[in-house]
XYZ file of C-alpha atoms in Angstrom:
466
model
C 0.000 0.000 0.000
C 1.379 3.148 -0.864
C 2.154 5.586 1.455
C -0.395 8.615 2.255
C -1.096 11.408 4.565
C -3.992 9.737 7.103
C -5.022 10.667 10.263
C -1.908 10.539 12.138
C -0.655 13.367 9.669
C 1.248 15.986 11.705
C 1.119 14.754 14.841
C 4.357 15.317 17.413
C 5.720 11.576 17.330
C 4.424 10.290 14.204
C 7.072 9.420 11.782
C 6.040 12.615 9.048
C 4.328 11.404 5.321
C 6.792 10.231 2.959
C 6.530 11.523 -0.410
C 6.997 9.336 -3.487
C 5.221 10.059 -6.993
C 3.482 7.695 -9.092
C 2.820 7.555 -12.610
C -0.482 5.967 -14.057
C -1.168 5.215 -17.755
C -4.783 5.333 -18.961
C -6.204 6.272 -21.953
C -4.323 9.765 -21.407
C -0.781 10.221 -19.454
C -1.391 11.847 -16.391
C 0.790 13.017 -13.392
C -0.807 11.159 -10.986
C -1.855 10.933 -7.381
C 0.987 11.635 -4.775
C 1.621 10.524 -1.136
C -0.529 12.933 0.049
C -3.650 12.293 -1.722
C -7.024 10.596 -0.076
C -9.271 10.339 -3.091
C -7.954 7.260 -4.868
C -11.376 5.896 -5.697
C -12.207 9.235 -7.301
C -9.121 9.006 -9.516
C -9.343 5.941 -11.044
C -13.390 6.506 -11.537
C -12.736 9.275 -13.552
C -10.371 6.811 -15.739
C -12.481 4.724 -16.143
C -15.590 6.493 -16.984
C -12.803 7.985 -20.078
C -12.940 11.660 -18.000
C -9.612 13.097 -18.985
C -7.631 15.481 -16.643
C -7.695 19.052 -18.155
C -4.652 20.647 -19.525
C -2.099 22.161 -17.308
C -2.492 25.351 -19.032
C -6.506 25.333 -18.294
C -6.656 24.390 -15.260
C -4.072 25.386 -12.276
C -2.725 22.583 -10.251
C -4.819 20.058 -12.024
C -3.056 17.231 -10.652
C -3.586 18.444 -6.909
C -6.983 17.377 -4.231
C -7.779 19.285 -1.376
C -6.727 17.466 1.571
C -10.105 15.571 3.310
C -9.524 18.094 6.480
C -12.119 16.384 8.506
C -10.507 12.699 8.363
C -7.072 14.455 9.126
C -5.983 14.694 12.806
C -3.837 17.450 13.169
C -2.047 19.055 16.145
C -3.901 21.746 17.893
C -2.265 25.297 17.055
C -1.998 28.168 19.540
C -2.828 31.594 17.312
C -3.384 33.968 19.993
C -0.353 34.882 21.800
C -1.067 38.423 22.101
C -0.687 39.748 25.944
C -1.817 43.296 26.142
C 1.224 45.307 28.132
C -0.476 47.486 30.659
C 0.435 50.532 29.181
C -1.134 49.454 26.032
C -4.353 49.149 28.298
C -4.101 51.889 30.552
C -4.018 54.334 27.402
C -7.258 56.455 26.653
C -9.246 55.790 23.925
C -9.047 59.356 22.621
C -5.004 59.264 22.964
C -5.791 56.103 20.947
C -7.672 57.690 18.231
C -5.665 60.644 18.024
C -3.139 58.323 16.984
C -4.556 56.706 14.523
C -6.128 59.960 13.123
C -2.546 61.322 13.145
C -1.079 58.570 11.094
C -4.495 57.779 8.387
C -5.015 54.339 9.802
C -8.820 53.370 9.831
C -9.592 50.331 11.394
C -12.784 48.397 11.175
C -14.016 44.618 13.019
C -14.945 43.415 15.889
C -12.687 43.905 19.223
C -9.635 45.820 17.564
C -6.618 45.903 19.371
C -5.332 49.073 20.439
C -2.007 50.065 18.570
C 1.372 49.794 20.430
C 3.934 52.682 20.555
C 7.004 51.326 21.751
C 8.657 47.720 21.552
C 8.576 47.004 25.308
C 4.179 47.274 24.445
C 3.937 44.695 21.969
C 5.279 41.950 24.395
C 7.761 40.276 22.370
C 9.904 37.637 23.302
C 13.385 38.548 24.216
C 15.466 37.056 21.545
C 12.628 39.105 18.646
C 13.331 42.375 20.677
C 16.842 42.195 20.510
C 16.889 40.789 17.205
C 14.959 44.513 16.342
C 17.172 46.240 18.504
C 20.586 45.282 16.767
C 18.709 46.046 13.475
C 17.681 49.688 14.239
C 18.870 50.677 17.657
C 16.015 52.278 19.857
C 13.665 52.272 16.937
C 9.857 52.122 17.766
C 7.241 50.437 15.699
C 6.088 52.434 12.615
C 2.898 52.715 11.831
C 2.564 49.174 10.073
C 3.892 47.995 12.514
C 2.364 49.436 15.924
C -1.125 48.565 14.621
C -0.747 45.150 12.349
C 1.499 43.203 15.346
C -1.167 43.553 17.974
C -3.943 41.648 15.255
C -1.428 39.563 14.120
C -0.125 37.999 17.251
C -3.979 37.734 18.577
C -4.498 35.138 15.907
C -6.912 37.272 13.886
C -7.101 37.149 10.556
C -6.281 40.603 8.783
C -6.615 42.913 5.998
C -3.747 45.821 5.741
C -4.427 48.247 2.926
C -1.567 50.623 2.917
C -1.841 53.299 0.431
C 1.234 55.071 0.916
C 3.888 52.632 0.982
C 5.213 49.572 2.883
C 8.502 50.405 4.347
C 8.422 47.819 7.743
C 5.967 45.847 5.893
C 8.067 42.465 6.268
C 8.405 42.773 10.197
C 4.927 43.469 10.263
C 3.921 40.222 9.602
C 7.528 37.994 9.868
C 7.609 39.329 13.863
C 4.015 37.477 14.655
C 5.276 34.274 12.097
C 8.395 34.293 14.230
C 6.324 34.608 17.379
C 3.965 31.700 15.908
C 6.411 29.534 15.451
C 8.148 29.853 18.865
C 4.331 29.266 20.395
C 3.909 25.600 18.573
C 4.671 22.276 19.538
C 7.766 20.709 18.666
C 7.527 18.863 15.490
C 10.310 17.561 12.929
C 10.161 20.158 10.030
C 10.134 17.918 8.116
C 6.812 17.872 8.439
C 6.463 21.259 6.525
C 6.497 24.843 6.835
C 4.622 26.260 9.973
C 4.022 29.501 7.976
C 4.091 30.483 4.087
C 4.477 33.612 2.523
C 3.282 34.544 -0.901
C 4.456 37.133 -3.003
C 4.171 38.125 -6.572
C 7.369 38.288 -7.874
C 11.285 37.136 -7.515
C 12.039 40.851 -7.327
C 9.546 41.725 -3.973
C 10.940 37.946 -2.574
C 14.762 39.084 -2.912
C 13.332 41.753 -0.492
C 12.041 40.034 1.936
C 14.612 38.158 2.305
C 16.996 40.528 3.142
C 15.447 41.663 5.776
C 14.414 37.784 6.934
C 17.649 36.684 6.921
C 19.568 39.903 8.803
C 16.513 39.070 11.149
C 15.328 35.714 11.229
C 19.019 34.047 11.978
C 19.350 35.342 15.548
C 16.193 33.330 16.226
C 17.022 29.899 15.271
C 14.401 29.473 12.862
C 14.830 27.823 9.737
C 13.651 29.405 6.722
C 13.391 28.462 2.451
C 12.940 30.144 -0.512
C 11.175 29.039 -3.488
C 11.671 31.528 -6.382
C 11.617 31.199 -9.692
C 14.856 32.338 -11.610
C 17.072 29.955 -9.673
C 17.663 26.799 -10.139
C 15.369 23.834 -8.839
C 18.149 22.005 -7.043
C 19.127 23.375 -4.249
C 15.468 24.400 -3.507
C 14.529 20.952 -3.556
C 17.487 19.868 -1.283
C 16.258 22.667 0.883
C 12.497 21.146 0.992
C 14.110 17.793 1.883
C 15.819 19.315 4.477
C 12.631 20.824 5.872
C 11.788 24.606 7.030
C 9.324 26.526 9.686
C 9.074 29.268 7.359
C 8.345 29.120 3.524
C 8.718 32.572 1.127
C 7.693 31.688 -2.196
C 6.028 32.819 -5.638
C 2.785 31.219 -6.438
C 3.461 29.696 -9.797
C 6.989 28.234 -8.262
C 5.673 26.637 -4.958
C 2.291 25.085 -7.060
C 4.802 23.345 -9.441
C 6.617 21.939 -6.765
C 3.407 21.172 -4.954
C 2.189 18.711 -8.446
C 5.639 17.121 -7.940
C 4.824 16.024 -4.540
C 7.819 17.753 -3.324
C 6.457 20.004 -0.307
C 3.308 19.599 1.976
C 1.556 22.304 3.388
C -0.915 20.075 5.606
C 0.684 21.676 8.625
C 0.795 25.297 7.767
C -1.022 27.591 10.056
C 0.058 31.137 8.885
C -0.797 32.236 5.137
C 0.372 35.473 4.627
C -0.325 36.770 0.815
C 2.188 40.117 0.181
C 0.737 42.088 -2.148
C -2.074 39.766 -3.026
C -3.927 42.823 -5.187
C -0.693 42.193 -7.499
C -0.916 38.384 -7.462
C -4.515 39.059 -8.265
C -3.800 41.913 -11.217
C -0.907 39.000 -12.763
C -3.387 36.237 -12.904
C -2.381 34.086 -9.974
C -5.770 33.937 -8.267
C -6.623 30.136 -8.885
C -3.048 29.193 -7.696
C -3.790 31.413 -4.657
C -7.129 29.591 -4.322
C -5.518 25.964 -4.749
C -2.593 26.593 -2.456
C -4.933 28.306 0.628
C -6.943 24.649 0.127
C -3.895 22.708 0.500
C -3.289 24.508 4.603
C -5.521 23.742 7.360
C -8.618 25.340 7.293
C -7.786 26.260 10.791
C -5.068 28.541 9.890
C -4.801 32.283 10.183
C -4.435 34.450 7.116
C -2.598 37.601 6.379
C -3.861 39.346 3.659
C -1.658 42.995 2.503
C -2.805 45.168 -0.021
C -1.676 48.214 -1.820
C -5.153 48.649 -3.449
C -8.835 46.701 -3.318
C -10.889 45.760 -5.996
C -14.133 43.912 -6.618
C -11.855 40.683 -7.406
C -9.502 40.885 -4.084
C -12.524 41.726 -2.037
C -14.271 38.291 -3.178
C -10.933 36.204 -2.352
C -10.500 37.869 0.691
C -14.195 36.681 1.875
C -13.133 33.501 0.373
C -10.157 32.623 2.372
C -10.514 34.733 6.094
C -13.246 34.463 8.558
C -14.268 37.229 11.857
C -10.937 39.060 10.025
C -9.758 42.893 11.262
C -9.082 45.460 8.214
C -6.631 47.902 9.217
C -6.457 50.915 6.110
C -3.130 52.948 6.417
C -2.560 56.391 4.132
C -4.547 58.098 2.075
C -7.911 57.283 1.805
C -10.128 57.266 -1.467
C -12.162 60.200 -0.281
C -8.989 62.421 0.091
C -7.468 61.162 -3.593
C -11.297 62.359 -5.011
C -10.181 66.174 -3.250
C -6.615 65.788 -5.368
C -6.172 66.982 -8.934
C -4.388 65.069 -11.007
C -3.646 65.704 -14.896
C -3.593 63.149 -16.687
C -1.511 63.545 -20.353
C -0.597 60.725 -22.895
C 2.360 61.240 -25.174
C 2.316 59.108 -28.559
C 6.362 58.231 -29.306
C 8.294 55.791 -31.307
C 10.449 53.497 -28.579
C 13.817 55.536 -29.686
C 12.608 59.123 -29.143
C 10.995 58.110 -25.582
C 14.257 59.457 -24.071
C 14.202 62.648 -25.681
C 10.893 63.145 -24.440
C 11.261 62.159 -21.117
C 14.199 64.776 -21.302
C 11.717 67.471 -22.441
C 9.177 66.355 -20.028
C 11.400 67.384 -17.134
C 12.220 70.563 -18.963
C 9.003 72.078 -18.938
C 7.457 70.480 -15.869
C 10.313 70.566 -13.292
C 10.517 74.336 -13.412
C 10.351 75.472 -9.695
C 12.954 74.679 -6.820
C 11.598 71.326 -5.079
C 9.628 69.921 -7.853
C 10.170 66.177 -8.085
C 9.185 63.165 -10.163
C 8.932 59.417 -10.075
C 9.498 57.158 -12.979
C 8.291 54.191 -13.632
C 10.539 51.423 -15.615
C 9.323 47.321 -16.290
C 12.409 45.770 -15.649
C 15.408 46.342 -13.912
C 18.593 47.035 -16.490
C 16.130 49.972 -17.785
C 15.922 51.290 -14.330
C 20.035 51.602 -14.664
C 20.025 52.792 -18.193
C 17.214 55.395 -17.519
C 19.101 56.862 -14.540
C 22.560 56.539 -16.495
C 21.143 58.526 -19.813
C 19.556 61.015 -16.944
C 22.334 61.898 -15.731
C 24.182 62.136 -19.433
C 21.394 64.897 -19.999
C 22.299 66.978 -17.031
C 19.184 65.496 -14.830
C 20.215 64.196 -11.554
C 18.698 60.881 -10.968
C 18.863 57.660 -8.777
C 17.572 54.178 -9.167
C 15.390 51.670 -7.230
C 14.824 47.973 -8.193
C 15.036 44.533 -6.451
C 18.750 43.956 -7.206
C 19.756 47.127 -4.651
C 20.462 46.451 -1.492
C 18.556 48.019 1.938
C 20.966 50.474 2.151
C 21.138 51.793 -1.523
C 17.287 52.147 -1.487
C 17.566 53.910 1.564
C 20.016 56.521 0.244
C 18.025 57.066 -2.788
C 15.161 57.793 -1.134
C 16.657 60.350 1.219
C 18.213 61.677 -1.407
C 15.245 62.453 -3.402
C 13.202 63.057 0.111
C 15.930 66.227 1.015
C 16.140 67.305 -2.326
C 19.486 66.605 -3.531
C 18.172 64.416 -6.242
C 14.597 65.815 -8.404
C 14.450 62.172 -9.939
C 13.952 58.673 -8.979
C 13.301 56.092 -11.405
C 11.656 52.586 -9.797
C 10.343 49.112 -11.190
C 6.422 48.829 -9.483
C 7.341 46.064 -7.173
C 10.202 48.325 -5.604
C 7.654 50.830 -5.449
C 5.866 49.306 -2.595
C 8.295 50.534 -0.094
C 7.733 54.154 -1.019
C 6.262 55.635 1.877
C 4.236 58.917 1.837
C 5.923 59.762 -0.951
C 3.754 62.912 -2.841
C 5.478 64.235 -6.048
C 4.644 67.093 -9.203
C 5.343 64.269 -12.041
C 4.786 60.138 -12.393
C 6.027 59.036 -15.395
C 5.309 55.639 -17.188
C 8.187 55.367 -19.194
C 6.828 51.781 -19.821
C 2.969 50.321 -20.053
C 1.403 49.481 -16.620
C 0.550 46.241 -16.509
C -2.938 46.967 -15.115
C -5.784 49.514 -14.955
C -4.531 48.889 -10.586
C -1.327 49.573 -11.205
C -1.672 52.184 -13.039
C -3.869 53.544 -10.149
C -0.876 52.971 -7.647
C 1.221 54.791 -9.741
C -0.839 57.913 -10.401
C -1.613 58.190 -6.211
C 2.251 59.580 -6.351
C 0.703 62.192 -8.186
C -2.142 63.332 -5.513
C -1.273 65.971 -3.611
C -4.135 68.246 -1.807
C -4.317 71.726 -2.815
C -1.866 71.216 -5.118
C -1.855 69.682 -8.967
C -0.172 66.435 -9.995
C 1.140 65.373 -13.617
């Protein structure tokens, strides 16, 4: 009898599920049924009744069934670990909602935490503090931060829309993960990932890990990441090695899922990074068929940089009782901005010349500033080289620049030293409250929502946008 994923599945002295593919033959080849699938009768029914499997390229994950959840017994989970610090209690609602007024965060759901203002409030274990401490030296929690960790470590399920930017945006939710973790049972990890994180592209993973591993090593936690752009190897001698943390593209981690290669059965943190941008690239049904494959137990983090009609039905689809916490500006203030919108018509090898012109007669006044927008990353670097050819000074953002070079350019650009910046839309989401005269797309958006990110640059009150 072949090995499979029953009832004893993720328990703490249970040897874990071994995983070894099969291959079928019927009257079409089919990847077949793994270790960890139940519905054997099912499969071979459909065989025989001449039902072939759609193609891969219809269907998403074709090869994968939902896990039975109720004939799986699975360890309990402990999701709230929150401990309100008395501080945290003993401050007055209005102080409370002067703070949140003060920093646009709107919060909405039932019994919403109150936000902490300093590190020694949110309660963290000692090795996480100092962990943050050696990374920014008496830092407090930004805004992300001092409202998100409180809902997070409580075990609710949450919604952060953040409008303006995402700089902290990885602690906000690897801090609680971390926290998670720490709160479980001991179990091999070999079992699988404790918590997964799901991002849209290589680019936005490259950044959280840089800030995972600076911060994740002091706390003894393993962590993997499954990325497309790299070879399959040493990711797969990583998954046999086992993880409590996963970071991972959608269309990456579902291809390793059809190869049997990684279970999620024990995963009780989803968090989806930018899942408006999974959504806009077309990776909702692998961000439906990978939520089914965790227990339906879990807690989900959702973070958004915008909500539509489509994220807004997912979201109901895959949290329950969940908190929304909104951060920046809200849609009424954008309505009270004016923003010009102009289209230029240009052969690709005069686009430079224009953009040159462009800055001419738009950055006129002392201060003025602009954002552009590049698709990939070696444009990013020619843009800002040709910029600066042309007399404009100019710096770069993009996934291949490290913390501290992002940093710089930002200040730069912040203080005024620099009128310029040039960014790829995934670097873009760790632009905070930035407000600017001109957003140029030097290349197409990829999205009527990302072209609505990109414009919000634009909004100032009382003042026009190009």
């Amino acid at each position: 009898m072949y090995p499979k994923n029953g009832p004893e599945e993720g328990v703490p002295g249970k040897n874990p599920p071994r995983v070894i593919p099969r291959w079928w033959f019927g009257r079409l080849f089919r990847r077949p049924l793994c270790s960890g699938d139940h519905s054997y009768v099912q499969f071979f029914d459909g065989m025989l009744n001449g039902v072939a499997p759609p193609e891969r390229s219809i269907q998403v994950g074709y090869s994968l069934l939902a896990p039975h959840w109720a004939e799986v017994r699975l360890p309990p989970i402990h999701k709230d670990v929150y401990r309100e610090h008395i501080t945290t209690a003993q401050r007055p609602i209005e102080e409370v909602e002067a703070y949140r007024k003060a920093n646009d965060i709107i919060v909405t759901g039932c019994g919403v935490p109150k936000p902490v203002l300093s590190i020694d409030e949110a309660g963290l274990p000692e090795p996480v503090t100092k962990a943050i401490e050696a990374r920014s030296p008496g830092s407090t929690p930004n805004v992300v931060q001092a409202q998100c960790w409180p809902v997070a470590l409580s075990g609710r399920d949450l919604v952060a829309v953040i409008y303006d930017g995402s700089k902290g945006k990885p602690l906000a939710y690897l801090v609680p993960a971390i926290i998670h973790v720490m709160h479980q049972p001991a179990v091999s990890i070999c079992y699988g990932p404790l918590v997964l994180v799901l991002t849209a592209t290589r680019e936005a993973a490259l950044q959280i890990r840089e800030v995972a591993d600076a911060f994740i090593a002091r706390s003894g936690i393993r962590t993997i990441y499954l990325l497309p752009g790299e070879t399959r190897e040493p990711q797969l001698k990583q998954l046999e090695q086992g993880a409590h943390i996963c970071v991972a593209t959608p269309g990456r981690l579902v291809s390793f899922m059809e190869e049997c290669k990684i279970n999620l059965r024990r995963c009780s943190v989803l968090v989806l990074d930018e899942a408006d941008q999974m959504m806009s690239m077309g990776f909702e049904k692998q961000l439906r068929t990978i939520a089914d494959d965790t227990r339906a137990d879990r807690q989900t983090l959702v973070w958004l940089s915008s909500r539509t009609k489509d994220v807004n039905q997912l979201i109901e689809d895959l949290t329950s009782d969940s908190i929304t916490v909104t951060i920046g500006v809200a849609t009424h203030e954008v309505d009270n901005c004016e923003v010009q919108h102009i289209v230029y018509v240009c052969e690709t090898v005069e686009k430079g010349e224009k953009l040159v012109a462009l800055f001419n007669d738009t950055l006129s006044e002392e201060g003025d500033k602009a954002i552009v927008f590049a698709e990939r990353k070696q444009r990013v670097d020619d843009l800002v080289c040709n910029l600066r050819l042309q007399g404009w000074l100019a710096v770069g953002i993009h996934g291949k620049k490290t913390e501290q070079e992002r940093d710089y350019a930002l200040k730069a650009l912040r203080v005024g030293r620099v009128p310029i910046l040039v960014v790829t839309d995934v670097a873009a989401s760790s632009l905070t409250a930035l407000k600017v005269r001109l957003v140029v797309s030097y290349d197409y958006p990829s999205s009527e929502d990302e072209y609505a990110r990109r414009f919000m640059f634009a909004a100032r009150p009382g003042e026009r946008g190009f």
